[in-house]
PDB file of C-alpha atoms in Angstrom:
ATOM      1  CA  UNK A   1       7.089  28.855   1.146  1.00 63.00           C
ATOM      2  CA  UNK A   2       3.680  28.322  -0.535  1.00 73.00           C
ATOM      3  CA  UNK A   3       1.765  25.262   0.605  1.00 87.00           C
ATOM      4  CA  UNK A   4      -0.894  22.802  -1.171  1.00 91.00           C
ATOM      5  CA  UNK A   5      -2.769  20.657   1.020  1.00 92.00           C
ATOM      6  CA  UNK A   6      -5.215  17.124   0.328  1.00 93.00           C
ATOM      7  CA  UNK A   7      -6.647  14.976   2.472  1.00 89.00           C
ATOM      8  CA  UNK A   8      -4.578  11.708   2.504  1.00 90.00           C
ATOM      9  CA  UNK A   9      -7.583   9.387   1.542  1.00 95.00           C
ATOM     10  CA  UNK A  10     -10.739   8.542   0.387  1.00 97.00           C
ATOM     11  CA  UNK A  11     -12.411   5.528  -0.561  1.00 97.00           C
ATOM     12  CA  UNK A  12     -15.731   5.299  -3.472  1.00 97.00           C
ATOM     13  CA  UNK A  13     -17.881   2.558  -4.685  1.00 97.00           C
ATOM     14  CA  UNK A  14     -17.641   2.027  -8.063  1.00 97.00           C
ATOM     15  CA  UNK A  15     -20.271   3.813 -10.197  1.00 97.00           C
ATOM     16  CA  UNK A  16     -20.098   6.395  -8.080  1.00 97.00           C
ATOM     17  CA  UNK A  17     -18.775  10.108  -8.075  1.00 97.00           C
ATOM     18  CA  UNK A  18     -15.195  10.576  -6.672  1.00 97.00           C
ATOM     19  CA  UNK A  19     -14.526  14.421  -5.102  1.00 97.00           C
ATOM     20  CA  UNK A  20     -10.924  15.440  -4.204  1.00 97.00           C
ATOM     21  CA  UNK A  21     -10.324  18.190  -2.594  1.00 97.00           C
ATOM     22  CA  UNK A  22      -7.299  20.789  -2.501  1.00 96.00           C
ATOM     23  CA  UNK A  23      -6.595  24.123  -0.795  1.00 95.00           C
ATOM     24  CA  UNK A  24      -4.109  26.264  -1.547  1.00 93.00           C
ATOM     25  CA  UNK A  25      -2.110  29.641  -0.386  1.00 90.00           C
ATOM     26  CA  UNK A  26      -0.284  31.311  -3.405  1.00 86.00           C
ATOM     27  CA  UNK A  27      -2.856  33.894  -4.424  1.00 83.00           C
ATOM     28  CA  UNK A  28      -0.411  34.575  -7.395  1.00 84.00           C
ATOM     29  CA  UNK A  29      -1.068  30.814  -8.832  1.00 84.00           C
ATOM     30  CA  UNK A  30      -1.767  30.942 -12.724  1.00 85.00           C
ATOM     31  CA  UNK A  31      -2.174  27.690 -12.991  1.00 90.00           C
ATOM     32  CA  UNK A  32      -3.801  24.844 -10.941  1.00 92.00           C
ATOM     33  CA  UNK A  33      -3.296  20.972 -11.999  1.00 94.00           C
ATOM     34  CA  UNK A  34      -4.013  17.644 -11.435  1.00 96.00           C
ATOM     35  CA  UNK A  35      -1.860  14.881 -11.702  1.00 95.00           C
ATOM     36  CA  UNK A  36      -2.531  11.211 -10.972  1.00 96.00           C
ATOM     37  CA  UNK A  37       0.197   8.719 -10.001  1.00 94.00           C
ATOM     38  CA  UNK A  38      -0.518   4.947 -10.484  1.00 93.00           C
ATOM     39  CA  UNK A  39       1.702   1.939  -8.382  1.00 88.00           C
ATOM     40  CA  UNK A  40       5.229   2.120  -9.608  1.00 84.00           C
ATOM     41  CA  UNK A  41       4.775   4.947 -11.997  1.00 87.00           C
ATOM     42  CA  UNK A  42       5.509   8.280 -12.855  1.00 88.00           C
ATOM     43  CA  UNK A  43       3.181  11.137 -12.558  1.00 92.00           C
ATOM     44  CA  UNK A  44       0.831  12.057 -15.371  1.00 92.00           C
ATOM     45  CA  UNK A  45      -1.162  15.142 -15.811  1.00 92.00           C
ATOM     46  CA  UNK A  46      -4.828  14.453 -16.131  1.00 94.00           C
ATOM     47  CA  UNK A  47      -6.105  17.856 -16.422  1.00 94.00           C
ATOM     48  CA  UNK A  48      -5.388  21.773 -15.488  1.00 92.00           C
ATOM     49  CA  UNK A  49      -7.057  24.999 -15.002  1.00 93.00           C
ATOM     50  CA  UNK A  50      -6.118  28.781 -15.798  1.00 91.00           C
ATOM     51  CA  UNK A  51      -6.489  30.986 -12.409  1.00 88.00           C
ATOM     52  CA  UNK A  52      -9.200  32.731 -13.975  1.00 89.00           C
ATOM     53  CA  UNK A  53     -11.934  30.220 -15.157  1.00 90.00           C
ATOM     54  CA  UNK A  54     -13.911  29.011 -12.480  1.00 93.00           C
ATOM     55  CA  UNK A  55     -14.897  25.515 -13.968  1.00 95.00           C
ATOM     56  CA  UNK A  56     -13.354  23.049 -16.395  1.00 95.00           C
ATOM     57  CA  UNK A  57     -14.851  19.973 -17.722  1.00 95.00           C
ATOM     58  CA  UNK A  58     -12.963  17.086 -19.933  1.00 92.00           C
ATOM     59  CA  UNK A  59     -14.960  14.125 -20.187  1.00 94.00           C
ATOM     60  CA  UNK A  60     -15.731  12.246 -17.012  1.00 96.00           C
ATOM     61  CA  UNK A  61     -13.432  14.960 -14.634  1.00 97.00           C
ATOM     62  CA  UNK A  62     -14.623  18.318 -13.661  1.00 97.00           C
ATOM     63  CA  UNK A  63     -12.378  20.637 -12.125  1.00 97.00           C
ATOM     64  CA  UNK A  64     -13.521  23.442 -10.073  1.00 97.00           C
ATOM     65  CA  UNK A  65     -11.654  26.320  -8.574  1.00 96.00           C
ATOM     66  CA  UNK A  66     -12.953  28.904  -6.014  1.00 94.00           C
ATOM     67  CA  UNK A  67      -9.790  31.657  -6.485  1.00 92.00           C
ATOM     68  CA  UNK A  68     -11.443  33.261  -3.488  1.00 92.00           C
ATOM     69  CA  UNK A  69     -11.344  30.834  -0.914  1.00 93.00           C
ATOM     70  CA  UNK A  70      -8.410  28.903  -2.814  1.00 93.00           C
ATOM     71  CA  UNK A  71      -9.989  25.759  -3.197  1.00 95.00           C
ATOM     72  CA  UNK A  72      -9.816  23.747  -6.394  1.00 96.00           C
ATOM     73  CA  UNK A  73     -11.390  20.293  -6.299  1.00 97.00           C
ATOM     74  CA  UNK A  74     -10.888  17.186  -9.309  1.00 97.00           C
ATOM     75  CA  UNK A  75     -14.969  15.155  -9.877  1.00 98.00           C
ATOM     76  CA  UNK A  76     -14.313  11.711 -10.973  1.00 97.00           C
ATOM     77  CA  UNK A  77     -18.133  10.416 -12.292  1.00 97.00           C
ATOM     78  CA  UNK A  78     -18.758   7.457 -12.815  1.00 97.00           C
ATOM     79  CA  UNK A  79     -15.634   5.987 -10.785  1.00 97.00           C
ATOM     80  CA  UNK A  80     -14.135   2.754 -12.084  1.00 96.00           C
ATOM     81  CA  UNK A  81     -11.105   0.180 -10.412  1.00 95.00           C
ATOM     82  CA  UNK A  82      -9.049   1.808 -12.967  1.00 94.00           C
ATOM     83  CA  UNK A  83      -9.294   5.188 -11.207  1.00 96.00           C
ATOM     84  CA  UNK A  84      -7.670   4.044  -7.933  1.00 96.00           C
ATOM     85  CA  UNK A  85      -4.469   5.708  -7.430  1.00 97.00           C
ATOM     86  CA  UNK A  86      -2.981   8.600  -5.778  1.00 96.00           C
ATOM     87  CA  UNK A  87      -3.997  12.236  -6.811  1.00 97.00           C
ATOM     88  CA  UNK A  88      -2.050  15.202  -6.833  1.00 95.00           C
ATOM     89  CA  UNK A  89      -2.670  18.585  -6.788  1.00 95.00           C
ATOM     90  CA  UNK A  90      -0.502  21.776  -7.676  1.00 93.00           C
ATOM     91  CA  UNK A  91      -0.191  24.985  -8.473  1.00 91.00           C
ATOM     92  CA  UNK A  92       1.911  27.262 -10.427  1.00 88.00           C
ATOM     93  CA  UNK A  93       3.514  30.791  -9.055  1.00 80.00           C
ATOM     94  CA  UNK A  94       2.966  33.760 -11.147  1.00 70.00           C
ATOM     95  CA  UNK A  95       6.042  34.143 -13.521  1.00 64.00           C
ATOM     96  CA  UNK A  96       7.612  30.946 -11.935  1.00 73.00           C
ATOM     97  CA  UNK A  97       8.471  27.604 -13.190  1.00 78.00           C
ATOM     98  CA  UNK A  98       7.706  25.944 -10.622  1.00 84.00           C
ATOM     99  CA  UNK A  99       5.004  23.340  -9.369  1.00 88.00           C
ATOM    100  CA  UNK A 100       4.324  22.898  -5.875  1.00 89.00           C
ATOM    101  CA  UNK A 101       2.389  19.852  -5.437  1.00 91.00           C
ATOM    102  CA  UNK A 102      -0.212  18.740  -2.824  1.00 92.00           C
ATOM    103  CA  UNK A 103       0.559  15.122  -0.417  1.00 89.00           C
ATOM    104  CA  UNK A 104      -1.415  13.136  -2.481  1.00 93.00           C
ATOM    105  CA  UNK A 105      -4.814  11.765  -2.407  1.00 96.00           C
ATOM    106  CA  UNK A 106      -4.889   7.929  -2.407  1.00 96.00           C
ATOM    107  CA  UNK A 107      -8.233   7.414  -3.920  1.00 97.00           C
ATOM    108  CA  UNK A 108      -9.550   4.036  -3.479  1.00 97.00           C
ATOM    109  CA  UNK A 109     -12.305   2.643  -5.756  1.00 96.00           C
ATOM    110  CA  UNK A 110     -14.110  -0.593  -4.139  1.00 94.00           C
ATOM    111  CA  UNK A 111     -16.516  -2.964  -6.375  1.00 90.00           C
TER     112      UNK A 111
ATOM    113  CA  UNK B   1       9.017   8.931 -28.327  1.00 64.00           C
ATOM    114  CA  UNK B   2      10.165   6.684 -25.408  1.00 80.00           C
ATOM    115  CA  UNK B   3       9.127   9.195 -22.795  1.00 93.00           C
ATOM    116  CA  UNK B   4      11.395  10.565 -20.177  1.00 96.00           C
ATOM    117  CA  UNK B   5      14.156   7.495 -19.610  1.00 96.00           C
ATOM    118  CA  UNK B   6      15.472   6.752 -15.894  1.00 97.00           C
ATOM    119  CA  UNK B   7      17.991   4.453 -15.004  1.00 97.00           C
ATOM    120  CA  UNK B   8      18.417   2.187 -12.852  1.00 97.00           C
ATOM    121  CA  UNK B   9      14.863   1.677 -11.359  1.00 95.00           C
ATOM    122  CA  UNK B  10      16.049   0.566  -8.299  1.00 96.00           C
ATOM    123  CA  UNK B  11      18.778   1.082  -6.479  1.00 97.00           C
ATOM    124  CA  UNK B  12      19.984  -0.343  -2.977  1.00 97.00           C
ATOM    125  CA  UNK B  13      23.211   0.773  -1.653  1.00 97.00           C
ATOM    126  CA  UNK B  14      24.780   1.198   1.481  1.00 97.00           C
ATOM    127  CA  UNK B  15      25.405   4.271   3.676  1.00 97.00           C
ATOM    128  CA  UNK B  16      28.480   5.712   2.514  1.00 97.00           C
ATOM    129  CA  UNK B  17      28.524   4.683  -0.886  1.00 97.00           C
ATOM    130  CA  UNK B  18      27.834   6.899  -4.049  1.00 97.00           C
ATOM    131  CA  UNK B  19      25.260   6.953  -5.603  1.00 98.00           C
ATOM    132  CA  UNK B  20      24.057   8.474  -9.232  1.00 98.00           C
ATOM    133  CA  UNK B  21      21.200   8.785 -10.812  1.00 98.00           C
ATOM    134  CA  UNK B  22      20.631   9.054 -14.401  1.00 98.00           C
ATOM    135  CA  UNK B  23      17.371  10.527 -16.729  1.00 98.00           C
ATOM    136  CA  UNK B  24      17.286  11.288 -20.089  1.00 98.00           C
ATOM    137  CA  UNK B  25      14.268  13.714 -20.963  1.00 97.00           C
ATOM    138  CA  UNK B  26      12.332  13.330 -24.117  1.00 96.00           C
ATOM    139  CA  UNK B  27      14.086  14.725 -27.042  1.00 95.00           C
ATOM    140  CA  UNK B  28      13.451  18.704 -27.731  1.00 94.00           C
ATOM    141  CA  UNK B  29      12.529  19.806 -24.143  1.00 95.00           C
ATOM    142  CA  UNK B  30      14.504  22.678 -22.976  1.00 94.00           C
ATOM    143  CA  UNK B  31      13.389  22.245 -19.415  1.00 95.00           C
ATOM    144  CA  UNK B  32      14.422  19.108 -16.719  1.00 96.00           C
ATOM    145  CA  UNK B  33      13.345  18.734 -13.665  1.00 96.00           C
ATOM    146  CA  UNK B  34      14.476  16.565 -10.350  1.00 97.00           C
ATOM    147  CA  UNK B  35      11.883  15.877  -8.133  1.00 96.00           C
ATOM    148  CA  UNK B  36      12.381  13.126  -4.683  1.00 96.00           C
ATOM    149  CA  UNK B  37       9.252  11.726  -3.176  1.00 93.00           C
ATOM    150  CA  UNK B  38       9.131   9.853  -0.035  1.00 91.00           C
ATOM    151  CA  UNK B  39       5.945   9.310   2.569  1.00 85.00           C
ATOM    152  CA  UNK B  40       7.119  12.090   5.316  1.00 84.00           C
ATOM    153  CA  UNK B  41       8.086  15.444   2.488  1.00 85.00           C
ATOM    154  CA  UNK B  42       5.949  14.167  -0.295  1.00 86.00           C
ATOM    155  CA  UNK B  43       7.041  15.054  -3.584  1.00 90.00           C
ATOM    156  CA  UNK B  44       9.975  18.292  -3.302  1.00 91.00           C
ATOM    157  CA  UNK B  45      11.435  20.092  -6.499  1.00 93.00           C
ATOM    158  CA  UNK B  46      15.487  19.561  -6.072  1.00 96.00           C
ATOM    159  CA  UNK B  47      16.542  21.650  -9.057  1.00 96.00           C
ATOM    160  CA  UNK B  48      15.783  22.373 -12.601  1.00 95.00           C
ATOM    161  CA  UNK B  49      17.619  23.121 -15.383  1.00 96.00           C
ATOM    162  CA  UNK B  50      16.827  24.751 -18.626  1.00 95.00           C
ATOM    163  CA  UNK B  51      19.042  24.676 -21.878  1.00 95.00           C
ATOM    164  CA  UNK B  52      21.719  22.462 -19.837  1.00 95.00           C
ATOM    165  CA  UNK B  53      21.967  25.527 -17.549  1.00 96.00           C
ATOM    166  CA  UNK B  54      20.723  24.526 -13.707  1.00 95.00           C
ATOM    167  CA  UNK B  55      18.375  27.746 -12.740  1.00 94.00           C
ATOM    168  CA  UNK B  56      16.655  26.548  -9.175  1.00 92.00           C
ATOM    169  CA  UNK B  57      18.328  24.254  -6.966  1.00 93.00           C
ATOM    170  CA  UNK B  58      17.152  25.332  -3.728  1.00 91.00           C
ATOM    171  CA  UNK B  59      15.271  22.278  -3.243  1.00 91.00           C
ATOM    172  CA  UNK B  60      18.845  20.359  -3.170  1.00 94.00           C
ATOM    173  CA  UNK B  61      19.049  19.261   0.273  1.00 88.00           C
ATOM    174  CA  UNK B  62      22.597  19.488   1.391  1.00 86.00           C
ATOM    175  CA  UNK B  63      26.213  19.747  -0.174  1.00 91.00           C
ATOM    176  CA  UNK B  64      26.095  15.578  -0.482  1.00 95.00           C
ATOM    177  CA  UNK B  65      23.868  16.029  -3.635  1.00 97.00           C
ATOM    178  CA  UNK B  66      24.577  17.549  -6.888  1.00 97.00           C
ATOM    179  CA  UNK B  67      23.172  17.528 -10.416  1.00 98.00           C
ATOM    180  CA  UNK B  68      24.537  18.078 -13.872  1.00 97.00           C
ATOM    181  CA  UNK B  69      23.588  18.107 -17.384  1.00 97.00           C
ATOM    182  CA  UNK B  70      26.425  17.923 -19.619  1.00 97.00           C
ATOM    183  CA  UNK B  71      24.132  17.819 -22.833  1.00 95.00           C
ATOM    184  CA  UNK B  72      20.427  18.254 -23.961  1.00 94.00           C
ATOM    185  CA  UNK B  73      20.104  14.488 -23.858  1.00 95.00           C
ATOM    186  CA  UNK B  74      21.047  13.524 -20.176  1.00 96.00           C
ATOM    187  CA  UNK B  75      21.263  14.526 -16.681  1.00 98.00           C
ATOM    188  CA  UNK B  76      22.462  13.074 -13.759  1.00 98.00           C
ATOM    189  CA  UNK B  77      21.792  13.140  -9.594  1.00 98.00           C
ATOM    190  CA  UNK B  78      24.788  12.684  -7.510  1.00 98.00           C
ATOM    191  CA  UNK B  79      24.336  11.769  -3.931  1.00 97.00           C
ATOM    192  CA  UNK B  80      27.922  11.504  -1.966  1.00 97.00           C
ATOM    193  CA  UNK B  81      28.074   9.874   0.407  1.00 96.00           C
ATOM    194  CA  UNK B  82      24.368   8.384   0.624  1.00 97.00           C
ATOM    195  CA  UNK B  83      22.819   8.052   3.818  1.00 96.00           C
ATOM    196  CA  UNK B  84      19.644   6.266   4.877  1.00 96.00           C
ATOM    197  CA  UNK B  85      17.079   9.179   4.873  1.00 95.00           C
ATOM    198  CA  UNK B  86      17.928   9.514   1.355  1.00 96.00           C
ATOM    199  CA  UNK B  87      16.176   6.632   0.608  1.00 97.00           C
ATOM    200  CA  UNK B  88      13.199   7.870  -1.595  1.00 97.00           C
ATOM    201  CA  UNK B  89      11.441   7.626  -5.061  1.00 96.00           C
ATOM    202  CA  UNK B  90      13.469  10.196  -7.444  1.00 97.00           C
ATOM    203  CA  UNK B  91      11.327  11.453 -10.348  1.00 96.00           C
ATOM    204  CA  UNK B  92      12.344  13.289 -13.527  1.00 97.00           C
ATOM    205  CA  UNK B  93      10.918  15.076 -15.501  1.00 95.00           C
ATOM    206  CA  UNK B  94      11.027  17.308 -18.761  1.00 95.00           C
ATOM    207  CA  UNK B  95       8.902  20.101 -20.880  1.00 93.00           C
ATOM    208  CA  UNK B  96       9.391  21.924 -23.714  1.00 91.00           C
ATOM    209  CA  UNK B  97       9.142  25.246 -22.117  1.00 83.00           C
ATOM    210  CA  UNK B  98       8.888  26.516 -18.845  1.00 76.00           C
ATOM    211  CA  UNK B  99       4.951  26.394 -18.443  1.00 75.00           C
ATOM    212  CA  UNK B 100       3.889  23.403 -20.462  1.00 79.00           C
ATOM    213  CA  UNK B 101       2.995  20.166 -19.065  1.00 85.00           C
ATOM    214  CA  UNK B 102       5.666  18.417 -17.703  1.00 90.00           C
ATOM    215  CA  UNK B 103       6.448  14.705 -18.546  1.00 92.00           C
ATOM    216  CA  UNK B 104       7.477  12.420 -15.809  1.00 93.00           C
ATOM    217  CA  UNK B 105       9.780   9.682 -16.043  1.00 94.00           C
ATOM    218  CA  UNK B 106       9.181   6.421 -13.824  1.00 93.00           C
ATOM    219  CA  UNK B 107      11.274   7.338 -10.949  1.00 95.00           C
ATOM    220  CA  UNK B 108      14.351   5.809  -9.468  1.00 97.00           C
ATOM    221  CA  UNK B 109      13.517   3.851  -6.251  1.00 96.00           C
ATOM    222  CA  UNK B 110      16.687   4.497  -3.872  1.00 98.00           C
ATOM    223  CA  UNK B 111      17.171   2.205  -0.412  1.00 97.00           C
ATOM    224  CA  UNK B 112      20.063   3.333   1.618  1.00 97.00           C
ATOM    225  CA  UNK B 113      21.198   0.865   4.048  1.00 96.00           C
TER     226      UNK B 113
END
């Protein structure tokens, strides 16, 4: 089956620029997205990506994909307290319902 | 709108027992999705339905689970009998169509003992 991968963890000062990082293997993905899941809760989608933009900017997150090499990363800037929880990556098949979604990222943000 | 409902929140049973699990997706989405989560699998797709009608449930682990949605309004997760690996986070979620965003509810937090 296809298969999204993160790093488990990563830890920012506050103020600072978070980068999480994601690779992928289902070069028939037509969508890539980000969810973030805080303590106790459900997921919710912060942001998501066509397969053929490269970039994608909403506020304080960039998302950038490199089809190519099948690498999509989420930019936090300016990383507050409120940002620490656990990020997830996935990607949608061509045609298919489907998400397949990443481990997680636990993204902590220290003051 | 309430969001995507699950019930209970937690759960602790014992091996053996049955166990159900109950969502109701947010009102006009054609699509619901089952989802478990624990630390070893991270989060796996179970089955989804659309329209009431179950379409995918080759993420379903074994026979001892099964899933039904007898109206647009609710769905439920059957696990018979439960055992202790199935103690995990079970998500559900809904979306209006196939590719839209999909809305997660705040999980079901199962312990078997």
């Amino acid at each position: 089956g296809e298969d999204v991968e993160q790093s488990l963890f990563l830890s920012v000062r506050e103020g600072d620029s978070s980068v999480i990082n994601c690779t992928y293997t289902d070069s028939s993905s037509t969508y890539l997205y980000w969810y973030k899941q805080e303590p106790g809760a459900g997921l919710q989608l912060l942001t998501y990506i066509f397969s053929n933009m490269d970039m994608k900017q909403d506020q304080r997150l960039t998302v950038l994909l490199n089809k190519k090499d099948k690498h999509l990363s989420l930019r936090i800037a300016d990383t507050q307290t409120g940002d620490s929880a656990i990020y997830f990556c996935a990607e949608r098949g061509g045609g298919g319902n489907k998400l397949t979604f990443g481990t997680g990222t636990q993204l902590k943000v220290e003051l | 709108d309430a969001g995507v409902i699950q019930s209970p929140r937690h759960e602790v049973t014992e091996m053996g027992q049955e166990v159900t699990l109950r969502c109701k997706p947010i009102s006009g989405h054609d699509y619901l999705f089952w989802y478990r989560q624990t630390m070893m699998r991270g989060l796996e797709l179970l089955i989804y339905f659309n329209n009431n009608v179950p379409i995918d449930d080759s993420g379903m682990p074994e026979d001892r689970f099964s899933a039904k949605m007898p109206n647009a309004s609710f769905s439920t997760l059957k696990i018979q009998p439960s055992e202790p690996r199935d103690s995990a986070v079970y998500f559900c979620a809904s979306s209006v169509s196939g590719g839209d965003e999909q809305f997660f509810g705040p999980g079901t937090r199962l312990t078997v003992l």
